[in-house]
mmCIF file of C-alpha atoms in Angstrom:
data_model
loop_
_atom_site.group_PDB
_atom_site.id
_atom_site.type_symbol
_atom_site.label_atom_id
_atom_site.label_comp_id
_atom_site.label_asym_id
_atom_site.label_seq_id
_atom_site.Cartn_x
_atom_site.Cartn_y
_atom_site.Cartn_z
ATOM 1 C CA UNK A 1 -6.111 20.928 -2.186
ATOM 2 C CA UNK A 2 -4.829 17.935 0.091
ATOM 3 C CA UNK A 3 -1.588 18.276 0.687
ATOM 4 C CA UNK A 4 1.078 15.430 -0.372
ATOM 5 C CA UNK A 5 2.490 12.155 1.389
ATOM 6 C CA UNK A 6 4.969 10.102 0.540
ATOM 7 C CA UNK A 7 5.893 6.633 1.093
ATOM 8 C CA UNK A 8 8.165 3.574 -0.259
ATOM 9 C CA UNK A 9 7.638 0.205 -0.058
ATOM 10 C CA UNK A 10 10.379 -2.164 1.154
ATOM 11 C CA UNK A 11 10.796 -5.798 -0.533
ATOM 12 C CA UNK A 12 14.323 -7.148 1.121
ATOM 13 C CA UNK A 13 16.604 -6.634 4.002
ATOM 14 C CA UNK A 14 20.274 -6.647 4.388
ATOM 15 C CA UNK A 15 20.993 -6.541 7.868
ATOM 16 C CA UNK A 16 19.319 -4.684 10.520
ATOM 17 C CA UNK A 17 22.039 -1.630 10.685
ATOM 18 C CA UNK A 18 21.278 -0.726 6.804
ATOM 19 C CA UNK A 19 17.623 -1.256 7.051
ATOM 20 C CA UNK A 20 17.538 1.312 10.280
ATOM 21 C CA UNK A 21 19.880 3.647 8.547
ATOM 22 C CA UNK A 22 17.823 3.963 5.543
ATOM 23 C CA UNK A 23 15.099 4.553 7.457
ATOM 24 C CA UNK A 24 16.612 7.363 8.972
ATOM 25 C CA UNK A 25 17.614 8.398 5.755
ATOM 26 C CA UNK A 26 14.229 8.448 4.553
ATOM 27 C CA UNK A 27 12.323 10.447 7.295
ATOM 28 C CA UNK A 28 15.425 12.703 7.065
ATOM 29 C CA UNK A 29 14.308 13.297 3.208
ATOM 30 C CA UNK A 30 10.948 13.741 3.879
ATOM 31 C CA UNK A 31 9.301 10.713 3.373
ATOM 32 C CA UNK A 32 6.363 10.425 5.881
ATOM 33 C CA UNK A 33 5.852 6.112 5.559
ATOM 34 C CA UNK A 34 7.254 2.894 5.131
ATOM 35 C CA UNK A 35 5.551 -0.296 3.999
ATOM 36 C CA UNK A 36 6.496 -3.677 4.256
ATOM 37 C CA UNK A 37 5.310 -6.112 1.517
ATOM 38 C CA UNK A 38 4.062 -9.508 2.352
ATOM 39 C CA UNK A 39 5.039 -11.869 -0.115
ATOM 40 C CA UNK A 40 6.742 -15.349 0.387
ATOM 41 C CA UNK A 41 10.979 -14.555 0.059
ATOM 42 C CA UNK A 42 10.459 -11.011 1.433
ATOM 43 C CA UNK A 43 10.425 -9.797 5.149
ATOM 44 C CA UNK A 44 7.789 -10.712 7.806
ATOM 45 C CA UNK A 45 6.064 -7.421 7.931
ATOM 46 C CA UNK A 46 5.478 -6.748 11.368
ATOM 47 C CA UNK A 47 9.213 -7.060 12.686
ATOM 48 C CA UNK A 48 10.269 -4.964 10.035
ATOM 49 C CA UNK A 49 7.441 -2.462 10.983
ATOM 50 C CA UNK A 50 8.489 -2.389 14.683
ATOM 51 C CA UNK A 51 12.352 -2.097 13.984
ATOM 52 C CA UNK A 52 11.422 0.867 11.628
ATOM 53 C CA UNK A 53 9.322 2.959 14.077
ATOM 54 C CA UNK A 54 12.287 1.934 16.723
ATOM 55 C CA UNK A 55 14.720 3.897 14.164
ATOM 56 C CA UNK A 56 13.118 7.266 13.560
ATOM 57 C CA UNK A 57 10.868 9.464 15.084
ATOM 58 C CA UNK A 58 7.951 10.479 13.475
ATOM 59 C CA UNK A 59 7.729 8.188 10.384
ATOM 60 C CA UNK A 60 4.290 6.369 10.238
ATOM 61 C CA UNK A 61 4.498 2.479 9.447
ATOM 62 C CA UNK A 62 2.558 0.312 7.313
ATOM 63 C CA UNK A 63 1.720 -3.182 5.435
ATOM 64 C CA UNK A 64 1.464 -2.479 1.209
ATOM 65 C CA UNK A 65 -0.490 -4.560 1.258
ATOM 66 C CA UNK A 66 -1.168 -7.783 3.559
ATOM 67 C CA UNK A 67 -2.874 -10.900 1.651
ATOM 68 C CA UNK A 68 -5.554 -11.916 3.407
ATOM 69 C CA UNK A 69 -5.259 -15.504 1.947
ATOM 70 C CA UNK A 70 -2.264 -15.975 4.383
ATOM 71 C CA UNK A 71 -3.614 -15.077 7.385
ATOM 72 C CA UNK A 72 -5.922 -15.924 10.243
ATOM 73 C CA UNK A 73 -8.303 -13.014 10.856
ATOM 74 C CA UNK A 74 -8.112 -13.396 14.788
ATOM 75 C CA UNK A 75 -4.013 -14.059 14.807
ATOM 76 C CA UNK A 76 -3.843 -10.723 12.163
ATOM 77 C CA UNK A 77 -5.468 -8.933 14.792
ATOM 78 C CA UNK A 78 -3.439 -10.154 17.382
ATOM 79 C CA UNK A 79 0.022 -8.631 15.248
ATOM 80 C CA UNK A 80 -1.864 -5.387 14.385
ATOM 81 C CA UNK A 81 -2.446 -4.660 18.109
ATOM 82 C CA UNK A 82 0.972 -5.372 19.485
ATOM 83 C CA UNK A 83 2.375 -3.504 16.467
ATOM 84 C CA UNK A 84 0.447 -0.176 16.675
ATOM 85 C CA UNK A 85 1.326 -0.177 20.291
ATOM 86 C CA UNK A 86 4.752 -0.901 19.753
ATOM 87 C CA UNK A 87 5.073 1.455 16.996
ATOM 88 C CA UNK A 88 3.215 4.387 19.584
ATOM 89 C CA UNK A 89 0.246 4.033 16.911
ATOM 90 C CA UNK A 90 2.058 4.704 13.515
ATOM 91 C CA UNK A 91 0.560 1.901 12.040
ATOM 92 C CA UNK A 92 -0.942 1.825 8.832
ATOM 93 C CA UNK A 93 -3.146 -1.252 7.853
ATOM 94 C CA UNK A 94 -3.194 -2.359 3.933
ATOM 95 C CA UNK A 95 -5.237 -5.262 2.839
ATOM 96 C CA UNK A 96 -5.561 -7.165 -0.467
ATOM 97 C CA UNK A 97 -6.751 -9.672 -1.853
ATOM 98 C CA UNK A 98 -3.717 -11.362 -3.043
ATOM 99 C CA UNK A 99 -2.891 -12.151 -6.325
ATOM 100 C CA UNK A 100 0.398 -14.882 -6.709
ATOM 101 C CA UNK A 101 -0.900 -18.257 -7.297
ATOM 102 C CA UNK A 102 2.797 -19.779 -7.032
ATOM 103 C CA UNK A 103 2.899 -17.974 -3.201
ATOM 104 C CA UNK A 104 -0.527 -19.839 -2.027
ATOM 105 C CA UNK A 105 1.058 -23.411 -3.690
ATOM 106 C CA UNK A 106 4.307 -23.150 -1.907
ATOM 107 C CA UNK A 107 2.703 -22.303 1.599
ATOM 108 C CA UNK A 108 0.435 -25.092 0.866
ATOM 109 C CA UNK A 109 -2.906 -22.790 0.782
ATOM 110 C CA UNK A 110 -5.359 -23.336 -1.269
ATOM 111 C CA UNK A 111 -6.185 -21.041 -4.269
ATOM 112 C CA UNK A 112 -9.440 -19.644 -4.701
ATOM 113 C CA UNK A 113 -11.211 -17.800 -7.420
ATOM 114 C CA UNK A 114 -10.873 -13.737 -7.113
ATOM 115 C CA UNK A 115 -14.201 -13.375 -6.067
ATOM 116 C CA UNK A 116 -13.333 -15.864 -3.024
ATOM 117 C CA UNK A 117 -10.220 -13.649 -2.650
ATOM 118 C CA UNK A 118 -12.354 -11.012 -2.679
ATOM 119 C CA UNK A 119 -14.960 -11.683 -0.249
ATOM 120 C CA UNK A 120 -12.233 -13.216 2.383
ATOM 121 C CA UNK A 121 -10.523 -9.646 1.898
ATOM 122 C CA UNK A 122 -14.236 -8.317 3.149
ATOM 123 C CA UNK A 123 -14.905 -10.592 5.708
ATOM 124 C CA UNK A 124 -11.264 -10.341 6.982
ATOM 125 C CA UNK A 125 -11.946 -6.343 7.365
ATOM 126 C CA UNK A 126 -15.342 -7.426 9.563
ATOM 127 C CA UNK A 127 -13.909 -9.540 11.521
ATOM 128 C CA UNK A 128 -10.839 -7.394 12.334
ATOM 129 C CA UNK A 129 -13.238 -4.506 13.095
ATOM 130 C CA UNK A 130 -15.274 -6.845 15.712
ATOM 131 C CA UNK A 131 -11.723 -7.619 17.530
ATOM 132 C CA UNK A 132 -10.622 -4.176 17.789
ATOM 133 C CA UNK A 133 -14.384 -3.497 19.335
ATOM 134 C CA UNK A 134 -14.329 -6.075 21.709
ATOM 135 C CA UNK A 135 -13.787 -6.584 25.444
ATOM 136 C CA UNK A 136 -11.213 -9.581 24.994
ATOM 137 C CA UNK A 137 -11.478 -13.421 25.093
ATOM 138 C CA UNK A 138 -13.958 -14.226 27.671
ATOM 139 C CA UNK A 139 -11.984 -16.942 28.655
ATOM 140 C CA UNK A 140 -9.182 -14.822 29.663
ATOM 141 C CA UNK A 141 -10.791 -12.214 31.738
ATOM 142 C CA UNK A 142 -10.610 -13.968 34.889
ATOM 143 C CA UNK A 143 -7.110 -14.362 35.012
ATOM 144 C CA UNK A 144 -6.139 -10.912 33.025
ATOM 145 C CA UNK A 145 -8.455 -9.346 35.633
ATOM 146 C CA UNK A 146 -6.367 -11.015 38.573
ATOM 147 C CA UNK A 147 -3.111 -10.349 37.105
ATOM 148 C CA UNK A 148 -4.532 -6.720 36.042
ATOM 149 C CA UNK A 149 -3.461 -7.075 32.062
ATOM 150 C CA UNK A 150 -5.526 -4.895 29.537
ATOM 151 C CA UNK A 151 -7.425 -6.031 26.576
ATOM 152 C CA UNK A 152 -4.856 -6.082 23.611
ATOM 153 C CA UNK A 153 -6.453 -3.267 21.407
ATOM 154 C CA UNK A 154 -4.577 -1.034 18.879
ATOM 155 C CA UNK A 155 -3.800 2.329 19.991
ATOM 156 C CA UNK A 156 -5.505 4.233 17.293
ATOM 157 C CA UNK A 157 -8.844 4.266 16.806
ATOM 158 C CA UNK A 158 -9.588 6.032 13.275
ATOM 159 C CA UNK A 159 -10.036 3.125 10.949
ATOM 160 C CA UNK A 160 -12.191 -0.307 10.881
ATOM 161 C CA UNK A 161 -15.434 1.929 12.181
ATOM 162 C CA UNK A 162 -13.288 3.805 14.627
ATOM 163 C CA UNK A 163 -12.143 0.577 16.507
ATOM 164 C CA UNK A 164 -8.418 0.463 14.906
ATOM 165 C CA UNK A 165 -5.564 1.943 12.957
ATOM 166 C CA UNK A 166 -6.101 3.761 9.443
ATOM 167 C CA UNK A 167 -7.084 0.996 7.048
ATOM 168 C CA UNK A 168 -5.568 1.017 3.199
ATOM 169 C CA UNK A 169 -7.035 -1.166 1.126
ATOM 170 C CA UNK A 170 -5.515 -1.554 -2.501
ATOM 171 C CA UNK A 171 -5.809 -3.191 -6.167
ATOM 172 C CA UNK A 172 -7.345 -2.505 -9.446
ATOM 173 C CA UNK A 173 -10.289 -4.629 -10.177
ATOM 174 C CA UNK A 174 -14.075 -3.638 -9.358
ATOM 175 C CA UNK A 175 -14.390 -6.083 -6.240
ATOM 176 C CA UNK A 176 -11.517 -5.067 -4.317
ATOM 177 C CA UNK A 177 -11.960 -1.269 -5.521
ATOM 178 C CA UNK A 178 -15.740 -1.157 -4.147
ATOM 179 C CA UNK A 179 -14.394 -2.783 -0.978
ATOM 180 C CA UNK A 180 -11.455 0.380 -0.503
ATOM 181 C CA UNK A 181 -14.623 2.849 -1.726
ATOM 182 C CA UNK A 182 -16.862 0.993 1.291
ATOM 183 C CA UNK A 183 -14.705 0.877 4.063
ATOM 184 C CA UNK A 184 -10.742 1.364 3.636
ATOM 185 C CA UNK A 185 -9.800 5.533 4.829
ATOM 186 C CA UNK A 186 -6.878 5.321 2.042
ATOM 187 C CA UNK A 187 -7.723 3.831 -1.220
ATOM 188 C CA UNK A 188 -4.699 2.689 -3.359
ATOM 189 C CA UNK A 189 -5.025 1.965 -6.706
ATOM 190 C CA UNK A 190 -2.021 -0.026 -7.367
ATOM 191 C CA UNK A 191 -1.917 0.380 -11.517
ATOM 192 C CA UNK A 192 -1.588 -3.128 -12.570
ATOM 193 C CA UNK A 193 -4.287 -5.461 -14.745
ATOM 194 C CA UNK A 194 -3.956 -9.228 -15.170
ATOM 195 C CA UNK A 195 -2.922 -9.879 -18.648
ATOM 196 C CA UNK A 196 -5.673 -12.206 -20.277
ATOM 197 C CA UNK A 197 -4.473 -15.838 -20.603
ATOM 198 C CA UNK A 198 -1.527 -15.327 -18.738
ATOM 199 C CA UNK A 199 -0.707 -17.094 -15.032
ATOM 200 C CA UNK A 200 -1.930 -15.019 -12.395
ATOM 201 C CA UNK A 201 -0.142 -12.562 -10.938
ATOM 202 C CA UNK A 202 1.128 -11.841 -15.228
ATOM 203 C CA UNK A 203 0.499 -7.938 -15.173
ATOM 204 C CA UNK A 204 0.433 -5.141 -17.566
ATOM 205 C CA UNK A 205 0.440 -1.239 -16.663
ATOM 206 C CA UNK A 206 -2.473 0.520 -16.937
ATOM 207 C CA UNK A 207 -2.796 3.610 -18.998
ATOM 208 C CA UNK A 208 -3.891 7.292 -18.121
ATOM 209 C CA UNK A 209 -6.978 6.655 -19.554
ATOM 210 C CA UNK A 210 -7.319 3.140 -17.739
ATOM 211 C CA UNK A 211 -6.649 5.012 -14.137
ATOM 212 C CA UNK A 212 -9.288 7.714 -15.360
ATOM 213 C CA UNK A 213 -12.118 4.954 -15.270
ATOM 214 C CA UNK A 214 -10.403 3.166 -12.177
ATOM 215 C CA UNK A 215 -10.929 6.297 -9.790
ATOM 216 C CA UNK A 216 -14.164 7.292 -11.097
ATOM 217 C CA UNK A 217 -15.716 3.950 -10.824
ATOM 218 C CA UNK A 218 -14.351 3.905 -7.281
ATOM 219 C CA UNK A 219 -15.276 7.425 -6.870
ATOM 220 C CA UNK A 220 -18.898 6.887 -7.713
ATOM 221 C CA UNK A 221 -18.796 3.441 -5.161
ATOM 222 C CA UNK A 222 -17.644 5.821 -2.168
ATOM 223 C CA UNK A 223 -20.232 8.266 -2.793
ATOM 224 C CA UNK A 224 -20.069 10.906 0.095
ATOM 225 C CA UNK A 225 -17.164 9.214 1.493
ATOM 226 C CA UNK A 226 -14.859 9.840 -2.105
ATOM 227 C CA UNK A 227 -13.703 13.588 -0.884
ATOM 228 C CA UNK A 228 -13.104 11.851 2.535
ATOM 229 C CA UNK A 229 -10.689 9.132 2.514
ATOM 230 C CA UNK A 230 -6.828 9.140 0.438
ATOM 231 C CA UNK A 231 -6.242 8.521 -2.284
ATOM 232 C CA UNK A 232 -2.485 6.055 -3.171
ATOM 233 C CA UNK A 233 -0.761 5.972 -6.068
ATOM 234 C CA UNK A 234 1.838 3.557 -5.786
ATOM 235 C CA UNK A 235 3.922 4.059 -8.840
ATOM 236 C CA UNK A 236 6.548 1.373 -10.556
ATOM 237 C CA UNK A 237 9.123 2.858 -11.423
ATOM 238 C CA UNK A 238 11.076 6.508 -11.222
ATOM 239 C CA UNK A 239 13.367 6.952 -13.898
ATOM 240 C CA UNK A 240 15.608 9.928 -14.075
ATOM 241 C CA UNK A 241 16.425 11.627 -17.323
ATOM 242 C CA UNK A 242 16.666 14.619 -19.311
ATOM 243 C CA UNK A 243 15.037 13.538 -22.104
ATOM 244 C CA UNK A 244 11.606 11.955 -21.287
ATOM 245 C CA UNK A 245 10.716 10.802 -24.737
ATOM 246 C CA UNK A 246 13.967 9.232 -25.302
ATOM 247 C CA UNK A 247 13.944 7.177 -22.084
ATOM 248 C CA UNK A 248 10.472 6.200 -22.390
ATOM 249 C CA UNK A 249 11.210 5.010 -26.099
ATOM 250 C CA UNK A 250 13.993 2.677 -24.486
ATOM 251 C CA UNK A 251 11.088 1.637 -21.839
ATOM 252 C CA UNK A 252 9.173 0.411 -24.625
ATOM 253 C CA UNK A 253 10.943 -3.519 -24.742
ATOM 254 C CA UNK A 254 9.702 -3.428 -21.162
ATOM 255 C CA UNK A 255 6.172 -3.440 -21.744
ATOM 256 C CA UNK A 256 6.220 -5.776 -25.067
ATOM 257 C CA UNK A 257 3.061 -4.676 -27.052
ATOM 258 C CA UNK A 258 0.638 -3.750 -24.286
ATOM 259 C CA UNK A 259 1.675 0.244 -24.428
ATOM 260 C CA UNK A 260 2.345 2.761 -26.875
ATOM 261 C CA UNK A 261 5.342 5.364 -26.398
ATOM 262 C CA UNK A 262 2.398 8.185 -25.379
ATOM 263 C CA UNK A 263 0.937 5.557 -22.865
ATOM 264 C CA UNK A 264 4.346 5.417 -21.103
ATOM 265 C CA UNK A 265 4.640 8.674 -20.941
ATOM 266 C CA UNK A 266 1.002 9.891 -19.973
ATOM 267 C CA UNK A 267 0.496 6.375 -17.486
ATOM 268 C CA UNK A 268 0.538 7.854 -13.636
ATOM 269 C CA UNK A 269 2.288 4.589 -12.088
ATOM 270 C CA UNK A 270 5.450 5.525 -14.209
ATOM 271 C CA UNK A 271 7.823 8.670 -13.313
ATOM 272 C CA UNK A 272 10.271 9.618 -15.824
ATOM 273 C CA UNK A 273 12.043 12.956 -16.252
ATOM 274 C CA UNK A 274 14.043 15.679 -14.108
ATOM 275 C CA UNK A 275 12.784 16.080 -10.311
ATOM 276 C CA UNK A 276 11.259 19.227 -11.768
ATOM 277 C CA UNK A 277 9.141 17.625 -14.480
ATOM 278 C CA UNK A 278 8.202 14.456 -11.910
ATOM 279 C CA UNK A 279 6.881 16.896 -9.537
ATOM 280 C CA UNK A 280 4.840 18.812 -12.040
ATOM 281 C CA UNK A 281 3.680 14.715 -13.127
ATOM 282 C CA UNK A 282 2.845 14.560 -9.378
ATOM 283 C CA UNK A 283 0.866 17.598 -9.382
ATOM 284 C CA UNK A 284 -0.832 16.739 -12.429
ATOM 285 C CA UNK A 285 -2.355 13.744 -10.994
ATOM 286 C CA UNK A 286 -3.571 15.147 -8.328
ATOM 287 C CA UNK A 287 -5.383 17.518 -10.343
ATOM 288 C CA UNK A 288 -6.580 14.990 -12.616
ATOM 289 C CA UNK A 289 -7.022 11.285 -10.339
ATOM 290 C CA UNK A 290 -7.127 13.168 -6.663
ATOM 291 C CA UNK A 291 -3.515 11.053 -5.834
ATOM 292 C CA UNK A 292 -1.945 13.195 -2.654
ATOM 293 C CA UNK A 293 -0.049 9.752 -1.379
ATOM 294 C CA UNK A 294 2.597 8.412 -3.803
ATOM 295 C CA UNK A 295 4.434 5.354 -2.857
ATOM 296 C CA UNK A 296 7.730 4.020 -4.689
ATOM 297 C CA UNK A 297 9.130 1.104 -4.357
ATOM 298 C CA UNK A 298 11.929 0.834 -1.982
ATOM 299 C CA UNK A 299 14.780 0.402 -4.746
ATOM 300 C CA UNK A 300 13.732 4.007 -6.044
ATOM 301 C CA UNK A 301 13.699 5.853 -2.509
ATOM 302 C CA UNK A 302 16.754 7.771 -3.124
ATOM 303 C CA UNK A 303 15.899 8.324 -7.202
ATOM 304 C CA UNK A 304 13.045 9.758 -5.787
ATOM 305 C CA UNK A 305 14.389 11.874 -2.726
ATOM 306 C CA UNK A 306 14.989 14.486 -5.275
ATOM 307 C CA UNK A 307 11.903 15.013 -6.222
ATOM 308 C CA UNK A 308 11.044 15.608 -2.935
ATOM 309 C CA UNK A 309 11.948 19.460 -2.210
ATOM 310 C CA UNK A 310 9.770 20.569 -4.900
ATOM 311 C CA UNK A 311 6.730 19.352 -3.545
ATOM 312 C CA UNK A 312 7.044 19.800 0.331
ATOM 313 C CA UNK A 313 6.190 23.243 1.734
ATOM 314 C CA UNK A 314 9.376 25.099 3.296
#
């Protein structure tokens, strides 16, 4: 079987001397990535990306995941570049869809149904693709040719048709899913459903048996390429405990009436338990959803550090 990766997700800075030291920290532990999120109040990705890769070594850098609603497809391509070659191509690309309406009315963007969202997510991916591809701004290649500069291409060429860095694409619903099964080469199902009637961006967590029909629907979308690409999991929370049941009883308040006690315990986007029981959890859903890249969020990094030494070969 595939073996693991592991990944968490940052959401908010300090100062630049704690943000390199935990990422020291981190690839020290074992973790082999670290996303930025892109969300109004957080961190401009890509500076956090490059400072990251200028801390460690070997640990691989990535977006979790972009929204495509707040960028320019020709400008994003423009940042990938000059990130995966300052990063000595450890980029890793995510893409969504986007999913805050309050984020799009404070940057003064306009909101568009999902399947809009959607199909700019798709056409963002093309378009990205045909940069990576190409030969440069024809406009330009005069002068770079007299000054001797090189096309600005990413260093990697795996993902977007073999023209750019590894491309994650991640959500729940079908659209976005049959876009990661179509094109992305690590699919992340992020866990979360839209509660009905709610404001967008109001989630619930999905159960075991939820995430059963996500990956197989996806699964059957990628056809041949299913046993190909990754496959994320990027889970909510890690909770430490000797007594699972107990803890996940005290969850319950958390999740108001959309889960039962079972749910919380069986749901993969949840970890709860000793490092010894999470990693058996981990195992588990590989065996049963094909997960070999878990992602925490960045608050649960050390929580999950422990787990860790159970799962990585010696």
């Amino acid at each position: 079987m595939a073996e693991f990766r592991f990944s968490y997700n940052v959401l908010g800075i300090r100062s630049l001397t704690e943000f390199t030291d935990t990422c020291r920290r981190a690839e020290s532990l074992g973790y082999d990535t670290v996303f930025a999120a892109d969300h109004l109040g957080s961190p401009s990705p890509f500076p956090v990306l490059v400072a990251a890769a200028q801390a460690t070594e070997r640990l691989r850098v990535g977006t979790l995941v972009l929204n495509t609603g707040f960028w320019n497809p020709a400008l994003l391509a423009r940042d990938i570049a000059t990130t995966d070659l300052l990063t000595g191509g450890r980029l890793e690309v995510g893409l969504g869809s986007g999913h805050m309406k309050w984020e799009f009315e404070q940057a003064g963007l306009p909101w568009q149904s999902f399947g809009e969202r959607a199909e700019r997510l798709r056409s963002t991916i093309d378009e990205l693709a045909q940069h990576f591809s190409g030969e440069g701004f024809e406009q330009q290649r005069e002068r770079n040719a007299e000054l001797d500069l090189p096309v600005l291409r990413p260093v990697q060429r795996t993902g977007f048709a073999g023209s750019g860095p590894p491309l994650l694409v991640g959500g729940t619903g079908d659209r976005v899913l049959r876009i990661a099964a179509e094109t992305a080469d690590i699919i992340g199902v992020a866990g979360v459903r839209q509660l009905p009637g709610h404001p967008p961006g109001t989630f619930r967590l999905c159960t075991a048996e939820e995430a059963d029909e996500r990956v197989a629907f996806t699964r059957d979308a990628a056809g041949s390429r299913a046993d190909q690409v990754e496959w994320q999991v990027l889970v909510q929370a890690v909770v430490p405990t000797d007594d699972r049941r107990a803890t996940a009883a005290e969850l319950l308040p958390r999740f108001g009436d959309t889960m039962t006690l079972d749910q919380i315990l069986d749901t993969p986007f949840l970890l709860i338990g000793t490092p010894e029981q999470m990693a058996d959890q981990i195992r588990r859903n590989r065996s049963r959803y094909g997960f070999t890249h878990c992602t925490v969020h960045g608050s649960f990094m050390e929580p999950f550090a422990a787990v860790l030494p159970h799962l990585i070969p010696n």
